[in-house]
mmCIF file of C-alpha atoms and ligand atoms in Angstrom:
data_model
loop_
_atom_site.group_PDB
_atom_site.id
_atom_site.type_symbol
_atom_site.label_atom_id
_atom_site.label_comp_id
_atom_site.label_asym_id
_atom_site.label_seq_id
_atom_site.Cartn_x
_atom_site.Cartn_y
_atom_site.Cartn_z
ATOM 1 C CA UNK A 1 270.031 177.519 139.181
ATOM 2 C CA UNK A 2 271.148 174.135 140.485
ATOM 3 C CA UNK A 3 272.993 174.137 143.970
ATOM 4 C CA UNK A 4 275.518 171.524 143.446
ATOM 5 C CA UNK A 5 277.871 170.826 140.410
ATOM 6 C CA UNK A 6 276.991 168.386 137.322
ATOM 7 C CA UNK A 7 273.167 168.911 137.728
ATOM 8 C CA UNK A 8 272.666 171.115 134.737
ATOM 9 C CA UNK A 9 270.086 169.857 132.104
ATOM 10 C CA UNK A 10 269.891 171.373 128.737
ATOM 11 C CA UNK A 11 266.814 173.248 130.127
ATOM 12 C CA UNK A 12 268.306 174.639 133.091
ATOM 13 C CA UNK A 13 271.667 175.491 131.322
ATOM 14 C CA UNK A 14 269.958 177.845 128.766
ATOM 15 C CA UNK A 15 267.995 179.476 131.429
ATOM 16 C CA UNK A 16 270.769 180.436 133.432
ATOM 17 C CA UNK A 17 273.541 180.934 131.073
ATOM 18 C CA UNK A 18 273.364 184.197 128.809
ATOM 19 C CA UNK A 19 273.449 183.844 125.055
ATOM 20 C CA UNK A 20 276.242 185.321 123.087
ATOM 21 C CA UNK A 21 275.873 188.810 121.937
ATOM 22 C CA UNK A 22 275.850 188.049 118.211
ATOM 23 C CA UNK A 23 273.461 185.228 118.367
ATOM 24 C CA UNK A 24 270.390 187.041 116.839
ATOM 25 C CA UNK A 25 272.365 188.445 113.937
ATOM 26 C CA UNK A 26 273.940 185.033 113.196
ATOM 27 C CA UNK A 27 270.735 183.295 113.225
ATOM 28 C CA UNK A 28 269.001 185.644 111.026
ATOM 29 C CA UNK A 29 272.094 184.752 108.335
ATOM 30 C CA UNK A 30 271.313 181.126 108.703
ATOM 31 C CA UNK A 31 267.621 181.419 108.336
ATOM 32 C CA UNK A 32 268.342 183.040 105.101
ATOM 33 C CA UNK A 33 271.014 180.714 104.124
ATOM 34 C CA UNK A 34 268.565 177.728 104.678
ATOM 35 C CA UNK A 35 265.736 179.384 102.899
ATOM 36 C CA UNK A 36 267.898 179.762 99.684
ATOM 37 C CA UNK A 37 269.034 176.337 99.978
ATOM 38 C CA UNK A 38 265.449 174.820 100.394
ATOM 39 C CA UNK A 39 264.507 176.752 97.280
ATOM 40 C CA UNK A 40 267.245 175.080 95.403
ATOM 41 C CA UNK A 41 266.331 171.678 96.689
ATOM 42 C CA UNK A 42 270.002 171.120 98.234
ATOM 43 C CA UNK A 43 270.917 168.822 101.231
ATOM 44 C CA UNK A 44 272.391 170.935 103.880
ATOM 45 C CA UNK A 45 275.134 169.894 106.496
ATOM 46 C CA UNK A 46 275.891 171.764 109.746
ATOM 47 C CA UNK A 47 279.804 170.910 110.159
ATOM 48 C CA UNK A 48 281.100 171.794 113.667
ATOM 49 C CA UNK A 49 284.825 172.299 113.799
ATOM 50 C CA UNK A 50 287.715 172.935 116.229
ATOM 51 C CA UNK A 51 287.903 173.169 120.062
ATOM 52 C CA UNK A 52 285.757 175.230 122.697
ATOM 53 C CA UNK A 53 287.311 177.176 125.527
ATOM 54 C CA UNK A 54 286.019 177.644 129.097
ATOM 55 C CA UNK A 55 286.966 181.031 130.406
ATOM 56 C CA UNK A 56 287.976 181.014 134.140
ATOM 57 C CA UNK A 57 287.179 184.746 134.676
ATOM 58 C CA UNK A 58 284.545 187.175 133.518
ATOM 59 C CA UNK A 59 287.491 189.630 132.173
ATOM 60 C CA UNK A 60 289.118 186.720 130.575
ATOM 61 C CA UNK A 61 293.017 186.328 130.939
ATOM 62 C CA UNK A 62 292.922 182.367 131.432
ATOM 63 C CA UNK A 63 290.691 179.603 129.946
ATOM 64 C CA UNK A 64 290.786 175.865 129.202
ATOM 65 C CA UNK A 65 290.879 174.655 125.889
ATOM 66 C CA UNK A 66 290.043 171.431 123.967
ATOM 67 C CA UNK A 67 292.214 170.097 121.516
ATOM 68 C CA UNK A 68 291.394 170.331 117.638
ATOM 69 C CA UNK A 69 293.223 172.282 115.029
ATOM 70 C CA UNK A 70 289.823 172.007 112.994
ATOM 71 C CA UNK A 71 291.398 169.876 110.196
ATOM 72 C CA UNK A 72 288.637 166.983 110.427
ATOM 73 C CA UNK A 73 285.815 169.896 110.059
ATOM 74 C CA UNK A 74 287.310 172.133 107.430
ATOM 75 C CA UNK A 75 288.525 169.256 105.181
ATOM 76 C CA UNK A 76 285.144 167.263 105.551
ATOM 77 C CA UNK A 77 283.265 170.587 104.507
ATOM 78 C CA UNK A 78 285.273 170.816 101.422
ATOM 79 C CA UNK A 79 284.253 167.126 100.546
ATOM 80 C CA UNK A 80 280.595 167.763 101.440
ATOM 81 C CA UNK A 81 280.540 170.900 99.027
ATOM 82 C CA UNK A 82 282.247 168.743 96.298
ATOM 83 C CA UNK A 83 279.339 166.210 96.810
ATOM 84 C CA UNK A 84 276.690 168.845 96.196
ATOM 85 C CA UNK A 85 275.807 169.740 99.816
ATOM 86 C CA UNK A 86 275.420 173.264 100.962
ATOM 87 C CA UNK A 87 277.315 173.684 104.270
ATOM 88 C CA UNK A 88 277.017 175.527 107.451
ATOM 89 C CA UNK A 89 280.456 175.633 108.814
ATOM 90 C CA UNK A 90 280.381 176.382 112.604
ATOM 91 C CA UNK A 91 284.229 176.776 113.622
ATOM 92 C CA UNK A 92 286.198 177.994 116.545
ATOM 93 C CA UNK A 93 287.587 181.441 115.532
ATOM 94 C CA UNK A 94 290.748 181.265 113.735
ATOM 95 C CA UNK A 95 290.928 177.404 113.496
ATOM 96 C CA UNK A 96 291.229 175.797 110.154
ATOM 97 C CA UNK A 97 288.707 176.485 107.358
ATOM 98 C CA UNK A 98 287.697 174.972 104.067
ATOM 99 C CA UNK A 99 289.941 176.031 101.138
ATOM 100 C CA UNK A 100 292.146 178.351 103.277
ATOM 101 C CA UNK A 101 293.143 175.231 105.222
ATOM 102 C CA UNK A 102 295.695 174.278 102.349
ATOM 103 C CA UNK A 103 297.794 177.210 103.022
ATOM 104 C CA UNK A 104 297.889 177.308 106.966
ATOM 105 C CA UNK A 105 300.235 179.812 108.288
ATOM 106 C CA UNK A 106 302.124 177.398 110.176
ATOM 107 C CA UNK A 107 302.427 174.527 107.716
ATOM 108 C CA UNK A 108 302.019 175.921 104.390
ATOM 109 C CA UNK A 109 302.560 179.780 104.642
ATOM 110 C CA UNK A 110 301.133 181.480 101.555
ATOM 111 C CA UNK A 111 303.906 184.190 101.624
ATOM 112 C CA UNK A 112 306.355 181.415 100.570
ATOM 113 C CA UNK A 113 304.533 180.708 97.310
ATOM 114 C CA UNK A 114 304.698 184.357 96.049
ATOM 115 C CA UNK A 115 307.526 185.987 94.112
ATOM 116 C CA UNK A 116 308.373 189.559 93.432
ATOM 117 C CA UNK A 117 308.989 189.765 89.687
ATOM 118 C CA UNK A 118 312.661 191.154 88.631
ATOM 119 C CA UNK A 119 312.714 194.963 88.335
ATOM 120 C CA UNK A 120 309.497 195.647 90.358
ATOM 121 C CA UNK A 121 309.605 198.838 92.439
ATOM 122 C CA UNK A 122 309.379 197.968 95.883
ATOM 123 C CA UNK A 123 307.674 201.166 96.865
ATOM 124 C CA UNK A 124 304.007 200.983 96.740
ATOM 125 C CA UNK A 125 302.657 203.124 94.007
ATOM 126 C CA UNK A 126 301.492 206.787 94.882
ATOM 127 C CA UNK A 127 299.081 206.628 91.991
ATOM 128 C CA UNK A 128 295.704 206.453 93.722
ATOM 129 C CA UNK A 129 294.109 205.809 90.397
ATOM 130 C CA UNK A 130 296.192 202.774 90.018
ATOM 131 C CA UNK A 131 296.099 200.869 93.487
ATOM 132 C CA UNK A 132 296.667 197.566 92.047
ATOM 133 C CA UNK A 133 300.251 198.423 90.379
ATOM 134 C CA UNK A 134 302.219 196.874 93.052
ATOM 135 C CA UNK A 135 300.041 193.502 93.150
ATOM 136 C CA UNK A 136 300.432 193.126 89.390
ATOM 137 C CA UNK A 137 304.170 192.699 89.961
ATOM 138 C CA UNK A 138 303.625 189.664 92.283
ATOM 139 C CA UNK A 139 303.308 186.167 90.823
ATOM 140 C CA UNK A 140 303.136 182.754 92.133
ATOM 141 C CA UNK A 141 305.968 180.328 92.383
ATOM 142 C CA UNK A 142 305.776 178.155 89.059
ATOM 143 C CA UNK A 143 305.732 174.794 90.851
ATOM 144 C CA UNK A 144 302.709 175.892 93.342
ATOM 145 C CA UNK A 145 300.540 177.078 90.529
ATOM 146 C CA UNK A 146 298.649 174.031 89.633
ATOM 147 C CA UNK A 147 297.862 173.259 93.194
ATOM 148 C CA UNK A 148 296.757 176.914 93.965
ATOM 149 C CA UNK A 149 294.685 176.964 90.860
ATOM 150 C CA UNK A 150 292.807 174.020 91.939
ATOM 151 C CA UNK A 151 291.897 175.312 95.461
ATOM 152 C CA UNK A 152 291.249 178.845 94.110
ATOM 153 C CA UNK A 153 288.689 177.529 91.466
ATOM 154 C CA UNK A 154 286.822 175.416 94.019
ATOM 155 C CA UNK A 155 287.011 178.316 96.407
ATOM 156 C CA UNK A 156 285.379 180.659 93.766
ATOM 157 C CA UNK A 157 282.799 178.356 92.519
ATOM 158 C CA UNK A 158 281.494 177.762 96.061
ATOM 159 C CA UNK A 159 281.394 181.513 96.605
ATOM 160 C CA UNK A 160 279.451 181.996 93.284
ATOM 161 C CA UNK A 161 277.127 179.284 94.269
ATOM 162 C CA UNK A 162 276.568 180.662 97.623
ATOM 163 C CA UNK A 163 276.629 177.266 99.159
ATOM 164 C CA UNK A 164 279.104 177.936 102.090
ATOM 165 C CA UNK A 165 277.858 179.725 105.359
ATOM 166 C CA UNK A 166 280.435 180.318 107.988
ATOM 167 C CA UNK A 167 279.671 181.121 111.705
ATOM 168 C CA UNK A 168 282.344 181.189 114.623
ATOM 169 C CA UNK A 169 282.342 180.518 118.300
ATOM 170 C CA UNK A 170 285.069 180.688 120.904
ATOM 171 C CA UNK A 171 283.728 179.456 124.275
ATOM 172 C CA UNK A 172 281.566 176.306 125.152
ATOM 173 C CA UNK A 173 278.723 178.549 125.867
ATOM 174 C CA UNK A 174 278.787 180.254 122.298
ATOM 175 C CA UNK A 175 279.061 176.894 120.790
ATOM 176 C CA UNK A 176 275.912 175.497 122.752
ATOM 177 C CA UNK A 177 273.918 178.430 122.103
ATOM 178 C CA UNK A 178 274.687 178.427 118.442
ATOM 179 C CA UNK A 179 274.295 174.733 118.049
ATOM 180 C CA UNK A 180 270.641 174.656 119.515
ATOM 181 C CA UNK A 181 269.770 177.821 117.335
ATOM 182 C CA UNK A 182 271.244 176.538 114.056
ATOM 183 C CA UNK A 183 269.694 172.955 114.579
ATOM 184 C CA UNK A 184 266.344 174.273 115.038
ATOM 185 C CA UNK A 185 266.620 176.675 111.853
ATOM 186 C CA UNK A 186 267.746 173.615 110.100
ATOM 187 C CA UNK A 187 265.104 171.258 110.905
ATOM 188 C CA UNK A 188 262.705 172.716 108.468
ATOM 189 C CA UNK A 189 264.762 170.748 105.956
ATOM 190 C CA UNK A 190 263.697 167.638 107.658
ATOM 191 C CA UNK A 191 265.600 164.480 106.416
ATOM 192 C CA UNK A 192 267.670 166.601 103.952
ATOM 193 C CA UNK A 193 269.811 168.031 106.835
ATOM 194 C CA UNK A 194 272.659 166.448 108.173
ATOM 195 C CA UNK A 195 274.605 167.326 111.210
ATOM 196 C CA UNK A 196 278.189 166.637 111.373
ATOM 197 C CA UNK A 197 279.443 167.166 115.075
ATOM 198 C CA UNK A 198 283.289 167.149 114.702
ATOM 199 C CA UNK A 199 284.087 170.066 117.211
ATOM 200 C CA UNK A 200 285.878 169.059 120.276
ATOM 201 C CA UNK A 201 283.555 170.175 123.087
ATOM 202 C CA UNK A 202 284.343 170.696 126.549
ATOM 203 C CA UNK A 203 282.784 168.298 129.106
ATOM 204 C CA UNK A 204 283.114 170.965 131.820
ATOM 205 C CA UNK A 205 282.408 174.586 132.288
ATOM 206 C CA UNK A 206 282.349 177.200 135.009
ATOM 207 C CA UNK A 207 278.869 178.678 135.219
ATOM 208 C CA UNK A 208 278.759 182.583 134.835
ATOM 209 C CA UNK A 209 277.422 182.947 138.478
ATOM 210 C CA UNK A 210 280.294 181.300 139.794
ATOM 211 C CA UNK A 211 283.071 183.054 137.733
ATOM 212 C CA UNK A 212 285.492 185.507 139.377
ATOM 213 C CA UNK A 213 285.002 188.949 137.785
ATOM 214 C CA UNK A 214 288.541 189.992 137.652
ATOM 215 C CA UNK A 215 291.785 188.117 136.931
ATOM 216 C CA UNK A 216 292.319 185.197 139.515
ATOM 217 C CA UNK A 217 295.118 186.154 141.874
ATOM 218 C CA UNK A 218 297.877 183.953 142.358
ATOM 219 C CA UNK A 219 298.597 184.861 146.093
ATOM 220 C CA UNK A 220 297.115 181.649 147.763
ATOM 221 C CA UNK A 221 299.538 179.382 145.992
ATOM 222 C CA UNK A 222 297.480 176.637 144.207
ATOM 223 C CA UNK A 223 294.109 177.031 142.466
ATOM 224 C CA UNK A 224 291.122 174.961 143.044
ATOM 225 C CA UNK A 225 288.459 175.252 140.586
ATOM 226 C CA UNK A 226 285.243 173.110 140.664
ATOM 227 C CA UNK A 227 283.698 172.828 137.429
ATOM 228 C CA UNK A 228 280.053 171.778 136.504
ATOM 229 C CA UNK A 229 279.395 169.400 134.074
ATOM 230 C CA UNK A 230 278.129 170.555 130.522
ATOM 231 C CA UNK A 231 274.734 169.097 129.837
ATOM 232 C CA UNK A 232 274.504 166.292 127.568
ATOM 233 C CA UNK A 233 272.967 168.068 124.501
ATOM 234 C CA UNK A 234 272.852 165.278 121.862
ATOM 235 C CA UNK A 235 269.622 163.981 123.576
ATOM 236 C CA UNK A 236 267.556 167.176 123.334
ATOM 237 C CA UNK A 237 269.092 167.771 119.906
ATOM 238 C CA UNK A 238 267.674 164.481 118.519
ATOM 239 C CA UNK A 239 264.568 164.548 120.325
ATOM 240 C CA UNK A 240 263.594 168.089 119.897
ATOM 241 C CA UNK A 241 265.828 170.492 118.128
ATOM 242 C CA UNK A 242 265.930 168.517 115.044
ATOM 243 C CA UNK A 243 262.600 167.288 115.211
ATOM 244 C CA UNK A 244 263.850 163.394 115.219
ATOM 245 C CA UNK A 245 264.322 163.811 111.497
ATOM 246 C CA UNK A 246 268.083 165.078 111.047
ATOM 247 C CA UNK A 247 270.751 162.839 110.115
ATOM 248 C CA UNK A 248 273.140 163.072 113.003
ATOM 249 C CA UNK A 249 276.690 162.242 113.020
ATOM 250 C CA UNK A 250 278.702 162.609 116.429
ATOM 251 C CA UNK A 251 282.424 162.126 116.893
ATOM 252 C CA UNK A 252 284.079 160.307 119.864
ATOM 253 C CA UNK A 253 287.630 160.994 120.507
ATOM 254 C CA UNK A 254 289.652 158.634 122.839
ATOM 255 C CA UNK A 255 293.259 158.307 123.441
ATOM 256 C CA UNK A 256 293.020 154.574 125.095
ATOM 257 C CA UNK A 257 292.070 152.625 121.836
ATOM 258 C CA UNK A 258 290.433 149.664 124.009
ATOM 259 C CA UNK A 259 287.712 152.399 124.802
ATOM 260 C CA UNK A 260 287.149 153.660 121.641
ATOM 261 C CA UNK A 261 284.274 151.165 120.577
ATOM 262 C CA UNK A 262 282.460 150.659 123.731
ATOM 263 C CA UNK A 263 282.387 154.373 124.213
ATOM 264 C CA UNK A 264 281.109 155.134 120.777
ATOM 265 C CA UNK A 265 278.313 152.282 121.155
ATOM 266 C CA UNK A 266 277.274 153.760 124.724
ATOM 267 C CA UNK A 267 276.992 157.148 122.926
ATOM 268 C CA UNK A 268 274.653 155.750 120.202
ATOM 269 C CA UNK A 269 272.644 153.837 122.633
ATOM 270 C CA UNK A 270 272.426 156.715 124.967
ATOM 271 C CA UNK A 271 271.259 159.483 122.406
ATOM 272 C CA UNK A 272 269.705 157.278 119.552
ATOM 273 C CA UNK A 273 271.035 159.211 116.835
ATOM 274 C CA UNK A 274 272.514 157.829 113.434
ATOM 275 C CA UNK A 275 276.350 157.440 113.636
ATOM 276 C CA UNK A 276 278.977 157.644 116.182
ATOM 277 C CA UNK A 277 282.444 158.007 114.348
ATOM 278 C CA UNK A 278 285.291 156.880 116.922
ATOM 279 C CA UNK A 279 288.656 157.942 116.352
ATOM 280 C CA UNK A 280 291.984 157.697 118.514
ATOM 281 C CA UNK A 281 293.901 160.697 118.988
ATOM 282 C CA UNK A 282 296.966 159.287 117.418
ATOM 283 C CA UNK A 283 295.458 157.490 114.483
ATOM 284 C CA UNK A 284 292.659 159.786 113.485
ATOM 285 C CA UNK A 285 293.986 160.838 110.275
ATOM 286 C CA UNK A 286 294.143 157.244 108.816
ATOM 287 C CA UNK A 287 291.629 155.189 110.783
ATOM 288 C CA UNK A 288 288.319 155.808 112.101
ATOM 289 C CA UNK A 289 285.397 153.352 113.020
ATOM 290 C CA UNK A 290 281.688 153.676 112.372
ATOM 291 C CA UNK A 291 279.236 152.574 114.906
ATOM 292 C CA UNK A 292 275.615 152.542 113.617
ATOM 293 C CA UNK A 293 272.628 150.745 114.139
ATOM 294 C CA UNK A 294 272.681 146.974 112.591
ATOM 295 C CA UNK A 295 269.187 147.023 111.161
ATOM 296 C CA UNK A 296 267.026 149.702 109.817
ATOM 297 C CA UNK A 297 264.699 150.261 112.579
ATOM 298 C CA UNK A 298 264.602 153.637 114.118
ATOM 299 C CA UNK A 299 266.281 153.843 117.575
ATOM 300 C CA UNK A 300 262.877 154.810 119.027
ATOM 301 C CA UNK A 301 261.503 151.377 118.357
ATOM 302 C CA UNK A 302 264.160 149.365 120.231
ATOM 303 C CA UNK A 303 263.895 148.521 123.599
ATOM 304 C CA UNK A 304 266.496 148.242 126.196
ATOM 305 C CA UNK A 305 269.535 146.086 124.812
ATOM 306 C CA UNK A 306 268.893 142.777 126.706
ATOM 307 C CA UNK A 307 270.294 140.601 124.430
ATOM 308 C CA UNK A 308 274.065 141.289 124.846
ATOM 309 C CA UNK A 309 275.120 137.980 122.801
ATOM 310 C CA UNK A 310 273.525 139.594 119.765
ATOM 311 C CA UNK A 311 274.855 143.174 119.409
ATOM 312 C CA UNK A 312 272.631 145.417 117.653
ATOM 313 C CA UNK A 313 275.470 147.883 116.581
ATOM 314 C CA UNK A 314 277.240 147.669 113.467
ATOM 315 C CA UNK A 315 280.925 148.497 113.519
ATOM 316 C CA UNK A 316 282.721 149.385 110.442
ATOM 317 C CA UNK A 317 286.316 150.435 110.041
ATOM 318 C CA UNK A 318 287.669 153.033 107.433
ATOM 319 C CA UNK A 319 291.351 152.925 106.969
ATOM 320 C CA UNK A 320 293.668 154.755 104.538
ATOM 321 C CA UNK A 321 297.395 154.265 104.089
ATOM 322 C CA UNK A 322 299.053 156.395 106.639
ATOM 323 C CA UNK A 323 302.202 156.953 104.169
ATOM 324 C CA UNK A 324 300.081 158.174 101.133
ATOM 325 C CA UNK A 325 300.248 161.933 101.583
ATOM 326 C CA UNK A 326 297.745 162.851 98.706
ATOM 327 C CA UNK A 327 294.970 160.922 100.554
ATOM 328 C CA UNK A 328 292.681 162.510 102.990
ATOM 329 C CA UNK A 329 290.432 160.186 105.073
ATOM 330 C CA UNK A 330 287.684 162.789 105.363
ATOM 331 C CA UNK A 331 287.079 161.987 101.478
ATOM 332 C CA UNK A 332 286.118 158.362 102.542
ATOM 333 C CA UNK A 333 284.109 159.260 105.669
ATOM 334 C CA UNK A 334 282.154 161.938 103.614
ATOM 335 C CA UNK A 335 281.565 159.567 100.785
ATOM 336 C CA UNK A 336 280.114 156.974 103.239
ATOM 337 C CA UNK A 337 277.962 159.313 105.091
ATOM 338 C CA UNK A 338 276.490 160.699 101.785
ATOM 339 C CA UNK A 339 275.363 157.263 100.652
ATOM 340 C CA UNK A 340 274.083 156.428 104.301
ATOM 341 C CA UNK A 341 272.150 160.058 104.197
ATOM 342 C CA UNK A 342 270.710 159.185 100.704
ATOM 343 C CA UNK A 343 269.192 155.944 102.067
ATOM 344 C CA UNK A 344 267.813 157.870 105.242
ATOM 345 C CA UNK A 345 266.393 160.218 103.012
ATOM 346 C CA UNK A 346 264.622 157.729 100.542
ATOM 347 C CA UNK A 347 263.806 155.610 103.591
ATOM 348 C CA UNK A 348 261.757 158.534 104.823
ATOM 349 C CA UNK A 349 260.197 159.038 101.498
ATOM 350 C CA UNK A 350 259.077 155.493 101.059
ATOM 351 C CA UNK A 351 257.491 155.518 104.617
ATOM 352 C CA UNK A 352 255.302 158.597 103.751
ATOM 353 C CA UNK A 353 253.965 156.984 100.575
HETATM 354 O O1 PAZ B 401 290.214 169.058 114.309
HETATM 355 P P1 PAZ B 401 291.451 167.813 114.328
HETATM 356 O O2 PAZ B 401 291.457 167.281 112.996
HETATM 357 O O3 PAZ B 401 292.674 168.269 115.013
HETATM 358 O O4 PAZ B 401 290.693 166.835 115.314
HETATM 359 C C1 PAZ B 401 289.480 166.287 114.986
HETATM 360 C C2 PAZ B 401 288.831 165.605 116.049
HETATM 361 C C3 PAZ B 401 289.669 164.663 116.771
HETATM 362 C C4 PAZ B 401 288.488 166.794 117.421
HETATM 363 C C5 PAZ B 401 287.619 165.064 115.916
HETATM 364 O O5 PAZ B 401 287.606 164.168 114.811
HETATM 365 C C6 PAZ B 401 286.603 164.527 117.155
HETATM 366 O O6 PAZ B 401 286.778 163.546 117.465
HETATM 367 N N1 PAZ B 401 285.771 165.215 117.730
HETATM 368 C C7 PAZ B 401 285.048 164.939 118.896
HETATM 369 C C8 PAZ B 401 285.917 165.163 120.079
HETATM 370 C C9 PAZ B 401 285.105 164.661 121.272
HETATM 371 O O7 PAZ B 401 284.875 163.535 121.517
HETATM 372 O O8 PAZ B 401 284.716 165.864 121.911
#
């Protein structure tokens, strides 16, 4: 256990912080899912989505949270499924999910689409042999049917094909343990695995050993909490958990537009993965920037960046019309990544011949 804050490496984190209780069960589900997808020869993407919490007490009353509704992850998951990928959707409990996101309780409540047919008896049937008699008298508002049918058809098709597997997390600790275990399982697919890390993960946490067991009392006036830094897990993820083969895409969220590109470049340089997608909080729904390596060299063969006049990063912006409400930027993000992933896969095949 480190003595002072901010000294956790990934190894010391996992050796001192306890795994979530459902981890083994979750991972056996993932193992089976990956086995089936491998048999079918499908590419698989792990999509992480939503914000992580940092509990302040063991009997949690208060926690810190990271901003994210889960829109990016849930929307992207749908486009990956459409592109033929199998998806492991690892999301914050109760954040948006693929398909049901279209009918979120706050922006598009599904009850508003349903109508009770005139003359329907409002009392549920007492006939136990006909439990569906009430539902047969409910219908969908005519002008909502086309959209609902489209979503429902895609949803049912994905279920029938068995290409979507869902996992949930709440705390940053749940997230880290799950991410490591899922990445290790997925690594058997080598380059056919993609990792799309859209979740908003806390940079700070309170180690279990420093947490108050009971609700923090307010008697002392102000509250001072010193948090430790969450270990930088992208490095072990790239080098160890995924066996250097996975196509890893991370996101960088900033609120100062001037920091977006430099911070994304630093992240790519530091972790040596394939793509960092930068997004500004207020413009994220209609513009993002892809930062990637300029040439095809694997990051491991690049030395330190000595020639600053010749940047080795490619910067490409993806923008859509902010007024076009029928267009989602995730469609273009996913299309671009699918293209790059294909090159990543065929590059590997070519180099093993
Ligand atoms: O979930 P959402 O659509 O509301 O937000 C998506 C996002 C901004 C959290 C995501 O695109 C992102 O940048 N995730 C990484 C955040 C980070 O830097 O930790």
